[in-house]
PDB file of C-alpha atoms in Angstrom:
ATOM      1  CA  MET V 218     -52.460  -7.924  31.897  1.00  0.00           C
ATOM      2  CA  GLU V 219     -55.832  -6.343  31.263  1.00  0.00           C
ATOM      3  CA  VAL V 220     -56.862  -6.020  27.744  1.00  0.00           C
ATOM      4  CA  TYR V 221     -59.352  -4.167  25.583  1.00  0.00           C
ATOM      5  CA  PRO V 222     -61.361  -6.549  23.507  1.00  0.00           C
ATOM      6  CA  VAL V 223     -61.404  -5.637  19.897  1.00  0.00           C
ATOM      7  CA  SER V 224     -63.075  -8.349  17.559  1.00  0.00           C
ATOM      8  CA  SER V 225     -63.192 -12.242  17.863  1.00  0.00           C
ATOM      9  CA  ALA V 226     -60.527 -12.813  15.319  1.00  0.00           C
ATOM     10  CA  LEU V 227     -57.884 -10.055  16.506  1.00  0.00           C
ATOM     11  CA  ASP V 228     -58.326 -10.876  20.206  1.00  0.00           C
ATOM     12  CA  LYS V 229     -57.603 -14.482  19.352  1.00  0.00           C
ATOM     13  CA  TYR V 230     -54.427 -13.851  17.306  1.00  0.00           C
ATOM     14  CA  LEU V 231     -53.084 -11.693  20.081  1.00  0.00           C
ATOM     15  CA  GLY V 232     -53.489 -13.718  22.693  1.00  0.00           C
ATOM     16  CA  GLY V 233     -56.924 -12.313  24.411  1.00  0.00           C
ATOM     17  CA  GLY V 234     -56.912  -8.636  23.029  1.00  0.00           C
ATOM     18  CA  VAL V 235     -55.217  -5.458  22.998  1.00  0.00           C
ATOM     19  CA  VAL V 236     -52.900  -4.795  26.163  1.00  0.00           C
ATOM     20  CA  LYS V 237     -54.441  -1.751  28.006  1.00  0.00           C
ATOM     21  CA  ASP V 238     -51.268  -0.445  29.386  1.00  0.00           C
ATOM     22  CA  GLY V 239     -48.559  -0.738  26.849  1.00  0.00           C
ATOM     23  CA  ILE V 240     -47.768   0.018  23.161  1.00  0.00           C
ATOM     24  CA  LEU V 241     -49.132  -1.497  20.153  1.00  0.00           C
ATOM     25  CA  LEU V 242     -47.271  -1.056  16.718  1.00  0.00           C
ATOM     26  CA  ILE V 243     -49.013  -1.693  13.590  1.00  0.00           C
ATOM     27  CA  ALA V 244     -46.461  -2.040  10.838  1.00  0.00           C
ATOM     28  CA  TYR V 245     -46.913  -2.314   7.097  1.00  0.00           C
ATOM     29  CA  ASP V 246     -45.432  -1.696   3.630  1.00  0.00           C
ATOM     30  CA  GLN V 247     -45.939   1.175   1.420  1.00  0.00           C
ATOM     31  CA  PHE V 248     -48.921  -0.837  -0.505  1.00  0.00           C
ATOM     32  CA  SER V 249     -50.716  -2.615   2.245  1.00  0.00           C
ATOM     33  CA  ASN V 250     -53.091   0.174   3.222  1.00  0.00           C
ATOM     34  CA  GLY V 251     -52.411  -1.313   6.719  1.00  0.00           C
ATOM     35  CA  TRP V 252     -52.620   2.123   8.734  1.00  0.00           C
ATOM     36  CA  GLU V 253     -56.501   1.257   8.294  1.00  0.00           C
ATOM     37  CA  LEU V 254     -56.235  -1.785  10.354  1.00  0.00           C
ATOM     38  CA  GLY V 255     -55.029   0.853  13.237  1.00  0.00           C
ATOM     39  CA  MET V 256     -57.518   2.996  12.718  1.00  0.00           C
ATOM     40  CA  ARG V 257     -60.275   0.593  13.012  1.00  0.00           C
ATOM     41  CA  ILE V 258     -58.460  -0.729  16.658  1.00  0.00           C
ATOM     42  CA  PHE V 259     -58.156   2.781  17.582  1.00  0.00           C
ATOM     43  CA  ASP V 260     -62.148   3.645  16.999  1.00  0.00           C
ATOM     44  CA  LYS V 261     -63.053   0.271  18.761  1.00  0.00           C
ATOM     45  CA  ILE V 262     -61.285   0.999  22.194  1.00  0.00           C
ATOM     46  CA  LEU V 263     -62.935   4.388  22.006  1.00  0.00           C
ATOM     47  CA  GLN V 264     -66.282   2.840  21.885  1.00  0.00           C
ATOM     48  CA  GLN V 265     -65.725   1.432  25.000  1.00  0.00           C
ATOM     49  CA  GLY V 266     -65.624   4.906  26.817  1.00  0.00           C
ATOM     50  CA  VAL V 267     -61.840   5.241  26.633  1.00  0.00           C
ATOM     51  CA  LYS V 268     -60.251   8.833  26.196  1.00  0.00           C
ATOM     52  CA  GLY V 269     -58.481   9.458  23.171  1.00  0.00           C
ATOM     53  CA  ILE V 270     -55.882  11.644  21.892  1.00  0.00           C
ATOM     54  CA  PHE V 271     -55.276  11.342  17.882  1.00  0.00           C
ATOM     55  CA  PHE V 272     -51.659  12.595  16.941  1.00  0.00           C
ATOM     56  CA  ASN V 273     -52.188  13.875  13.397  1.00  0.00           C
ATOM     57  CA  VAL V 274     -48.584  13.933  11.644  1.00  0.00           C
ATOM     58  CA  SER V 275     -48.562  12.898   7.972  1.00  0.00           C
ATOM     59  CA  THR V 276     -51.563  15.195   6.359  1.00  0.00           C
ATOM     60  CA  PRO V 277     -53.734  18.196   7.058  1.00  0.00           C
ATOM     61  CA  LEU V 278     -56.078  17.164   9.627  1.00  0.00           C
ATOM     62  CA  ARG V 279     -58.926  17.439   7.212  1.00  0.00           C
ATOM     63  CA  ARG V 280     -57.423  14.929   4.709  1.00  0.00           C
ATOM     64  CA  SER V 281     -56.789  12.427   7.744  1.00  0.00           C
ATOM     65  CA  LEU V 282     -60.472  12.561   8.765  1.00  0.00           C
ATOM     66  CA  TYR V 283     -61.324  11.852   5.338  1.00  0.00           C
ATOM     67  CA  ARG V 284     -58.796   8.921   5.247  1.00  0.00           C
ATOM     68  CA  MET V 285     -60.726   7.793   8.573  1.00  0.00           C
ATOM     69  CA  LYS V 286     -64.296   7.717   6.785  1.00  0.00           C
ATOM     70  CA  PHE V 287     -62.473   5.552   4.326  1.00  0.00           C
ATOM     71  CA  ALA V 288     -61.592   2.977   7.129  1.00  0.00           C
ATOM     72  CA  GLU V 289     -65.423   3.597   8.439  1.00  0.00           C
ATOM     73  CA  VAL V 290     -64.286   5.516  11.063  1.00  0.00           C
ATOM     74  CA  ASP V 291     -65.697   8.960  12.319  1.00  0.00           C
ATOM     75  CA  LEU V 292     -63.447  10.364  14.736  1.00  0.00           C
ATOM     76  CA  GLU V 293     -65.798  13.770  14.936  1.00  0.00           C
ATOM     77  CA  LYS V 294     -68.170  12.182  16.881  1.00  0.00           C
ATOM     78  CA  TYR V 295     -66.039  11.499  19.823  1.00  0.00           C
ATOM     79  CA  MET V 296     -64.730  15.067  19.480  1.00  0.00           C
ATOM     80  CA  ARG V 297     -68.349  16.610  19.592  1.00  0.00           C
ATOM     81  CA  LYS V 298     -68.661  14.857  22.982  1.00  0.00           C
ATOM     82  CA  SER V 299     -65.575  16.070  24.335  1.00  0.00           C
ATOM     83  CA  ARG V 300     -63.806  12.319  24.609  1.00  0.00           C
ATOM     84  CA  LEU V 301     -61.199  12.741  21.871  1.00  0.00           C
ATOM     85  CA  ALA V 302     -58.534  15.440  21.357  1.00  0.00           C
ATOM     86  CA  VAL V 303     -56.511  16.154  18.421  1.00  0.00           C
ATOM     87  CA  LEU V 304     -52.763  17.279  18.827  1.00  0.00           C
ATOM     88  CA  ASP V 305     -52.328  18.450  14.960  1.00  0.00           C
ATOM     89  CA  LEU V 306     -48.624  18.449  14.489  1.00  0.00           C
ATOM     90  CA  TYR V 307     -48.974  18.861  11.015  1.00  0.00           C
ATOM     91  CA  ALA V 308     -50.811  22.233  11.530  1.00  0.00           C
ATOM     92  CA  SER V 309     -48.501  22.880  14.396  1.00  0.00           C
ATOM     93  CA  LYS V 310     -45.377  22.527  11.942  1.00  0.00           C
ATOM     94  CA  TYR V 311     -46.864  24.573   8.663  1.00  0.00           C
ATOM     95  CA  ASN V 312     -48.676  27.075  10.487  1.00  0.00           C
ATOM     96  CA  LEU V 313     -52.383  26.196   9.744  1.00  0.00           C
ATOM     97  CA  PRO V 314     -55.132  27.511  12.047  1.00  0.00           C
ATOM     98  CA  GLU V 315     -56.689  24.645  14.602  1.00  0.00           C
ATOM     99  CA  LEU V 316     -59.783  22.951  12.522  1.00  0.00           C
ATOM    100  CA  ASN V 317     -62.144  23.162  15.755  1.00  0.00           C
ATOM    101  CA  GLU V 318     -61.982  23.658  19.724  1.00  0.00           C
ATOM    102  CA  HIS V 319     -60.963  20.021  20.225  1.00  0.00           C
ATOM    103  CA  VAL V 320     -57.906  20.567  18.004  1.00  0.00           C
ATOM    104  CA  TYR V 321     -54.640  21.651  19.771  1.00  0.00           C
ATOM    105  CA  ILE V 322     -51.228  23.042  18.226  1.00  0.00           C
ATOM    106  CA  ILE V 323     -48.036  23.521  19.297  1.00  0.00           C
ATOM    107  CA  ARG V 324     -46.452  27.013  18.668  1.00  0.00           C
ATOM    108  CA  PRO V 325     -43.348  27.388  18.188  1.00  0.00           C
ATOM    109  CA  CYS V 326     -42.958  23.770  16.715  1.00  0.00           C
ATOM    110  CA  SER V 327     -39.501  22.546  16.399  1.00  0.00           C
ATOM    111  CA  PRO V 328     -37.560  19.539  17.298  1.00  0.00           C
ATOM    112  CA  GLU V 329     -35.718  21.412  20.172  1.00  0.00           C
ATOM    113  CA  SER V 330     -39.034  22.930  21.556  1.00  0.00           C
ATOM    114  CA  PHE V 331     -41.589  19.794  21.248  1.00  0.00           C
ATOM    115  CA  PRO V 332     -41.168  18.035  24.464  1.00  0.00           C
ATOM    116  CA  MET V 333     -41.766  21.204  26.629  1.00  0.00           C
ATOM    117  CA  LYS V 334     -44.726  22.352  24.695  1.00  0.00           C
ATOM    118  CA  PHE V 335     -46.205  18.953  24.327  1.00  0.00           C
ATOM    119  CA  ARG V 336     -46.383  18.918  28.206  1.00  0.00           C
ATOM    120  CA  GLU V 337     -48.054  21.715  28.324  1.00  0.00           C
ATOM    121  CA  VAL V 338     -50.472  21.055  25.839  1.00  0.00           C
ATOM    122  CA  LYS V 339     -51.219  17.417  27.232  1.00  0.00           C
ATOM    123  CA  ARG V 340     -52.345  19.253  30.309  1.00  0.00           C
ATOM    124  CA  LYS V 341     -54.799  21.371  28.866  1.00  0.00           C
ATOM    125  CA  ILE V 342     -56.105  18.337  27.215  1.00  0.00           C
ATOM    126  CA  ALA V 343     -56.562  16.427  30.320  1.00  0.00           C
ATOM    127  CA  GLN V 344     -58.785  19.720  31.843  1.00  0.00           C
ATOM    128  CA  ASN V 345     -60.699  19.572  28.616  1.00  0.00           C
ATOM    129  CA  LEU V 346     -61.644  16.108  28.054  1.00  0.00           C
ATOM    130  CA  LYS V 347     -64.879  14.732  29.769  1.00  0.00           C
ATOM    131  CA  VAL V 348     -64.175  11.168  30.321  1.00  0.00           C
ATOM    132  CA  GLU V 349     -66.109   9.220  33.531  1.00  0.00           C
ATOM    133  CA  ASN V 350     -64.046   6.807  35.259  1.00  0.00           C
ATOM    134  CA  ILE V 351     -60.879   7.291  33.690  1.00  0.00           C
ATOM    135  CA  LYS V 352     -58.879   5.580  36.050  1.00  0.00           C
ATOM    136  CA  GLU V 353     -60.655   2.426  35.291  1.00  0.00           C
ATOM    137  CA  LYS V 354     -61.079   2.917  31.395  1.00  0.00           C
ATOM    138  CA  GLY V 355     -57.821   4.244  30.582  1.00  0.00           C
ATOM    139  CA  GLU V 356     -56.368   6.575  27.820  1.00  0.00           C
ATOM    140  CA  VAL V 357     -55.652   5.804  24.345  1.00  0.00           C
ATOM    141  CA  GLY V 358     -53.326   7.588  21.621  1.00  0.00           C
ATOM    142  CA  LEU V 359     -52.839   6.907  18.211  1.00  0.00           C
ATOM    143  CA  VAL V 360     -50.096   8.094  16.075  1.00  0.00           C
ATOM    144  CA  GLU V 361     -50.721   8.855  12.375  1.00  0.00           C
ATOM    145  CA  THR V 362     -47.804   8.157  11.414  1.00  0.00           C
ATOM    146  CA  LEU V 363     -44.886   7.578  13.962  1.00  0.00           C
ATOM    147  CA  ASP V 364     -42.461   7.501  10.199  1.00  0.00           C
ATOM    148  CA  SER V 365     -44.031  10.802   9.535  1.00  0.00           C
ATOM    149  CA  PHE V 366     -43.037  11.944  12.895  1.00  0.00           C
ATOM    150  CA  TYR V 367     -39.614  10.660  12.761  1.00  0.00           C
ATOM    151  CA  HIS V 368     -38.734  12.641   9.639  1.00  0.00           C
ATOM    152  CA  GLU V 369     -40.560  15.675  10.733  1.00  0.00           C
ATOM    153  CA  PHE V 370     -38.861  15.885  14.426  1.00  0.00           C
ATOM    154  CA  GLY V 371     -35.856  13.762  14.199  1.00  0.00           C
ATOM    155  CA  GLU V 372     -35.093  10.058  15.357  1.00  0.00           C
ATOM    156  CA  ASP V 373     -34.235  11.256  19.134  1.00  0.00           C
ATOM    157  CA  HIS V 374     -37.842  12.856  19.561  1.00  0.00           C
ATOM    158  CA  ALA V 375     -39.366   9.997  17.985  1.00  0.00           C
ATOM    159  CA  LYS V 376     -38.249   7.891  20.532  1.00  0.00           C
ATOM    160  CA  TRP V 377     -38.871  10.265  23.069  1.00  0.00           C
ATOM    161  CA  LEU V 378     -42.440   9.974  22.139  1.00  0.00           C
ATOM    162  CA  VAL V 379     -42.928   6.388  22.120  1.00  0.00           C
ATOM    163  CA  ASN V 380     -40.996   6.058  25.633  1.00  0.00           C
ATOM    164  CA  GLY V 381     -43.186   9.160  26.722  1.00  0.00           C
ATOM    165  CA  LEU V 382     -46.145   7.366  26.542  1.00  0.00           C
ATOM    166  CA  LEU V 383     -44.923   4.273  28.397  1.00  0.00           C
ATOM    167  CA  ALA V 384     -43.764   6.811  31.041  1.00  0.00           C
ATOM    168  CA  ALA V 385     -47.316   8.602  31.031  1.00  0.00           C
ATOM    169  CA  SER V 386     -49.029   5.111  32.377  1.00  0.00           C
ATOM    170  CA  GLU V 387     -46.128   5.056  35.241  1.00  0.00           C
ATOM    171  CA  ARG V 388     -46.050   8.350  36.505  1.00  0.00           C
ATOM    172  CA  GLY V 389     -50.142   8.969  36.434  1.00  0.00           C
ATOM    173  CA  LYS V 390     -50.875   5.183  37.437  1.00  0.00           C
ATOM    174  CA  LEU V 391     -53.109   4.953  34.452  1.00  0.00           C
ATOM    175  CA  ASN V 392     -53.539   2.663  32.010  1.00  0.00           C
ATOM    176  CA  VAL V 393     -52.380   4.360  28.618  1.00  0.00           C
ATOM    177  CA  LEU V 394     -52.226   2.324  25.713  1.00  0.00           C
ATOM    178  CA  GLY V 395     -49.978   4.036  22.564  1.00  0.00           C
ATOM    179  CA  ILE V 396     -50.749   2.794  19.152  1.00  0.00           C
ATOM    180  CA  PHE V 397     -48.185   4.007  16.560  1.00  0.00           C
ATOM    181  CA  LEU V 398     -48.794   3.231  12.880  1.00  0.00           C
ATOM    182  CA  LEU V 399     -45.562   2.773  11.194  1.00  0.00           C
ATOM    183  CA  ASP V 400     -44.638   2.564   7.391  1.00  0.00           C
ATOM    184  CA  MET V 401     -41.583   0.132   7.532  1.00  0.00           C
ATOM    185  CA  ASN V 402     -39.996   1.469   4.111  1.00  0.00           C
ATOM    186  CA  ASN V 403     -39.996   4.638   5.398  1.00  0.00           C
ATOM    187  CA  VAL V 404     -37.525   4.309   8.357  1.00  0.00           C
ATOM    188  CA  PRO V 405     -33.995   2.730   8.890  1.00  0.00           C
ATOM    189  CA  GLY V 406     -33.966  -0.695   9.946  1.00  0.00           C
ATOM    190  CA  GLU V 407     -32.397   0.588  13.331  1.00  0.00           C
ATOM    191  CA  PHE V 408     -35.297   2.517  14.368  1.00  0.00           C
ATOM    192  CA  PHE V 409     -37.795  -0.402  13.274  1.00  0.00           C
ATOM    193  CA  ASN V 410     -36.068  -2.423  15.359  1.00  0.00           C
ATOM    194  CA  TYR V 411     -35.949  -0.193  18.426  1.00  0.00           C
ATOM    195  CA  VAL V 412     -39.708   0.572  18.420  1.00  0.00           C
ATOM    196  CA  TYR V 413     -40.200  -3.092  18.182  1.00  0.00           C
ATOM    197  CA  HIS V 414     -38.340  -3.859  20.834  1.00  0.00           C
ATOM    198  CA  ILE V 415     -40.266  -1.677  23.040  1.00  0.00           C
ATOM    199  CA  ALA V 416     -43.813  -2.474  21.860  1.00  0.00           C
ATOM    200  CA  ASP V 417     -46.228  -4.990  24.034  1.00  0.00           C
ATOM    201  CA  GLN V 418     -47.896  -6.119  20.602  1.00  0.00           C
ATOM    202  CA  VAL V 419     -46.703  -6.111  17.104  1.00  0.00           C
ATOM    203  CA  ILE V 420     -48.622  -6.526  14.029  1.00  0.00           C
ATOM    204  CA  ILE V 421     -47.247  -6.477  10.290  1.00  0.00           C
ATOM    205  CA  ILE V 422     -49.119  -6.190   7.323  1.00  0.00           C
ATOM    206  CA  GLU V 423     -47.745  -6.985   4.080  1.00  0.00           C
ATOM    207  CA  SER V 424     -48.705  -7.023   0.519  1.00  0.00           C
ATOM    208  CA  GLU V 425     -47.962  -9.130  -2.417  1.00  0.00           C
ATOM    209  CA  LEU V 426     -48.706  -8.643  -6.054  1.00  0.00           C
ATOM    210  CA  ILE V 427     -48.986 -12.018  -8.027  1.00  0.00           C
ATOM    211  CA  LYS V 428     -48.558 -10.498 -11.475  1.00  0.00           C
ATOM    212  CA  VAL V 429     -49.449 -14.262 -12.859  1.00  0.00           C
ATOM    213  CA  MET V 430     -52.769 -14.430 -11.460  1.00  0.00           C
ATOM    214  CA  SER V 431     -53.261 -10.516 -11.675  1.00  0.00           C
ATOM    215  CA  LYS V 432     -54.112 -10.739  -7.894  1.00  0.00           C
ATOM    216  CA  PHE V 433     -53.104  -8.375  -4.815  1.00  0.00           C
ATOM    217  CA  LYS V 434     -53.155 -10.093  -1.466  1.00  0.00           C
ATOM    218  CA  ARG V 435     -52.290  -8.665   1.856  1.00  0.00           C
ATOM    219  CA  ARG V 436     -51.508 -10.880   4.994  1.00  0.00           C
ATOM    220  CA  VAL V 437     -51.299 -10.114   8.784  1.00  0.00           C
ATOM    221  CA  PHE V 438     -48.553 -11.521  10.789  1.00  0.00           C
ATOM    222  CA  PHE V 439     -49.163 -11.339  14.426  1.00  0.00           C
ATOM    223  CA  ALA V 440     -45.469 -11.233  15.434  1.00  0.00           C
ATOM    224  CA  LYS V 441     -45.477 -10.357  18.927  1.00  0.00           C
ATOM    225  CA  SER V 442     -47.752 -10.257  21.974  1.00  0.00           C
ATOM    226  CA  LEU V 443     -46.821 -10.375  25.902  1.00  0.00           C
ATOM    227  CA  LEU V 444     -50.019 -12.493  26.804  1.00  0.00           C
ATOM    228  CA  LYS V 445     -50.022 -15.864  27.802  1.00  0.00           C
ATOM    229  CA  GLY V 446     -50.730 -18.291  25.332  1.00  0.00           C
ATOM    230  CA  PHE V 447     -49.940 -16.287  22.156  1.00  0.00           C
ATOM    231  CA  GLU V 448     -47.995 -17.941  18.916  1.00  0.00           C
ATOM    232  CA  PRO V 449     -46.809 -15.700  16.187  1.00  0.00           C
ATOM    233  CA  LYS V 450     -49.253 -16.609  13.189  1.00  0.00           C
ATOM    234  CA  MET V 451     -49.246 -15.273   9.725  1.00  0.00           C
ATOM    235  CA  VAL V 452     -53.162 -15.061   8.493  1.00  0.00           C
ATOM    236  CA  PRO V 453     -54.924 -13.843   5.319  1.00  0.00           C
ATOM    237  CA  TYR V 454     -55.901  -9.830   6.077  1.00  0.00           C
ATOM    238  CA  GLU V 455     -59.438 -10.750   5.232  1.00  0.00           C
ATOM    239  CA  GLU V 456     -59.653 -12.952   8.363  1.00  0.00           C
ATOM    240  CA  ILE V 457     -59.342  -9.727  10.548  1.00  0.00           C
ATOM    241  CA  LYS V 458     -62.157  -7.468   9.511  1.00  0.00           C
ATOM    242  CA  ILE V 459     -62.832  -5.318  12.343  1.00  0.00           C
ATOM    243  CA  ILE V 460     -66.343  -3.370  11.581  1.00  0.00           C
TER     244      ILE V 460
END
């Protein structure tokens, strides 16, 4: 399997890097800010010249971009270079305008119309993004967040989205990496298990408040990777700094 290098620590614990042609699930609890790790991984992969699509689901896009900057990630620079497109499902759902020319919306936006409209928008994005050697470099999509998508569009469509990214690589003979951010506390256990089973790699971030010592700790559990030599391991969050 080919991989994207991200950082020495993360690559080591995943067994060599992030699989180019697969699904990376980053699951976390509500206090851990685990989404921050996913955004930084997305940024590191975009830095390698990969075509990107950001699925904005949970908040208005302006707020999502602010959250990105909190994680020291500037998505707008990739948009200005026509290397990143935003599929703004929040704006689509709540009838907001596109933020700029690199932002795409789906209208009408409903669970019933989503699959067909998504395919139409995906074709437009493919025509407009400027990425050299895309067959070699591949494509990466970040869904922020899968639990928000689950609640807005339903379980069946959330499963369709996960499997759709898998099918895209088979259909186009192109490396397509899907990164899914998921608050484990915000979806039923059965759905989490479904995505866990499909994913090629799974990272789980958990938090713990130690009241006696007045300390807040975060741990990263590398739960799954299909790369040879991988072994499940839990490490302090501080070991996985990605800058």
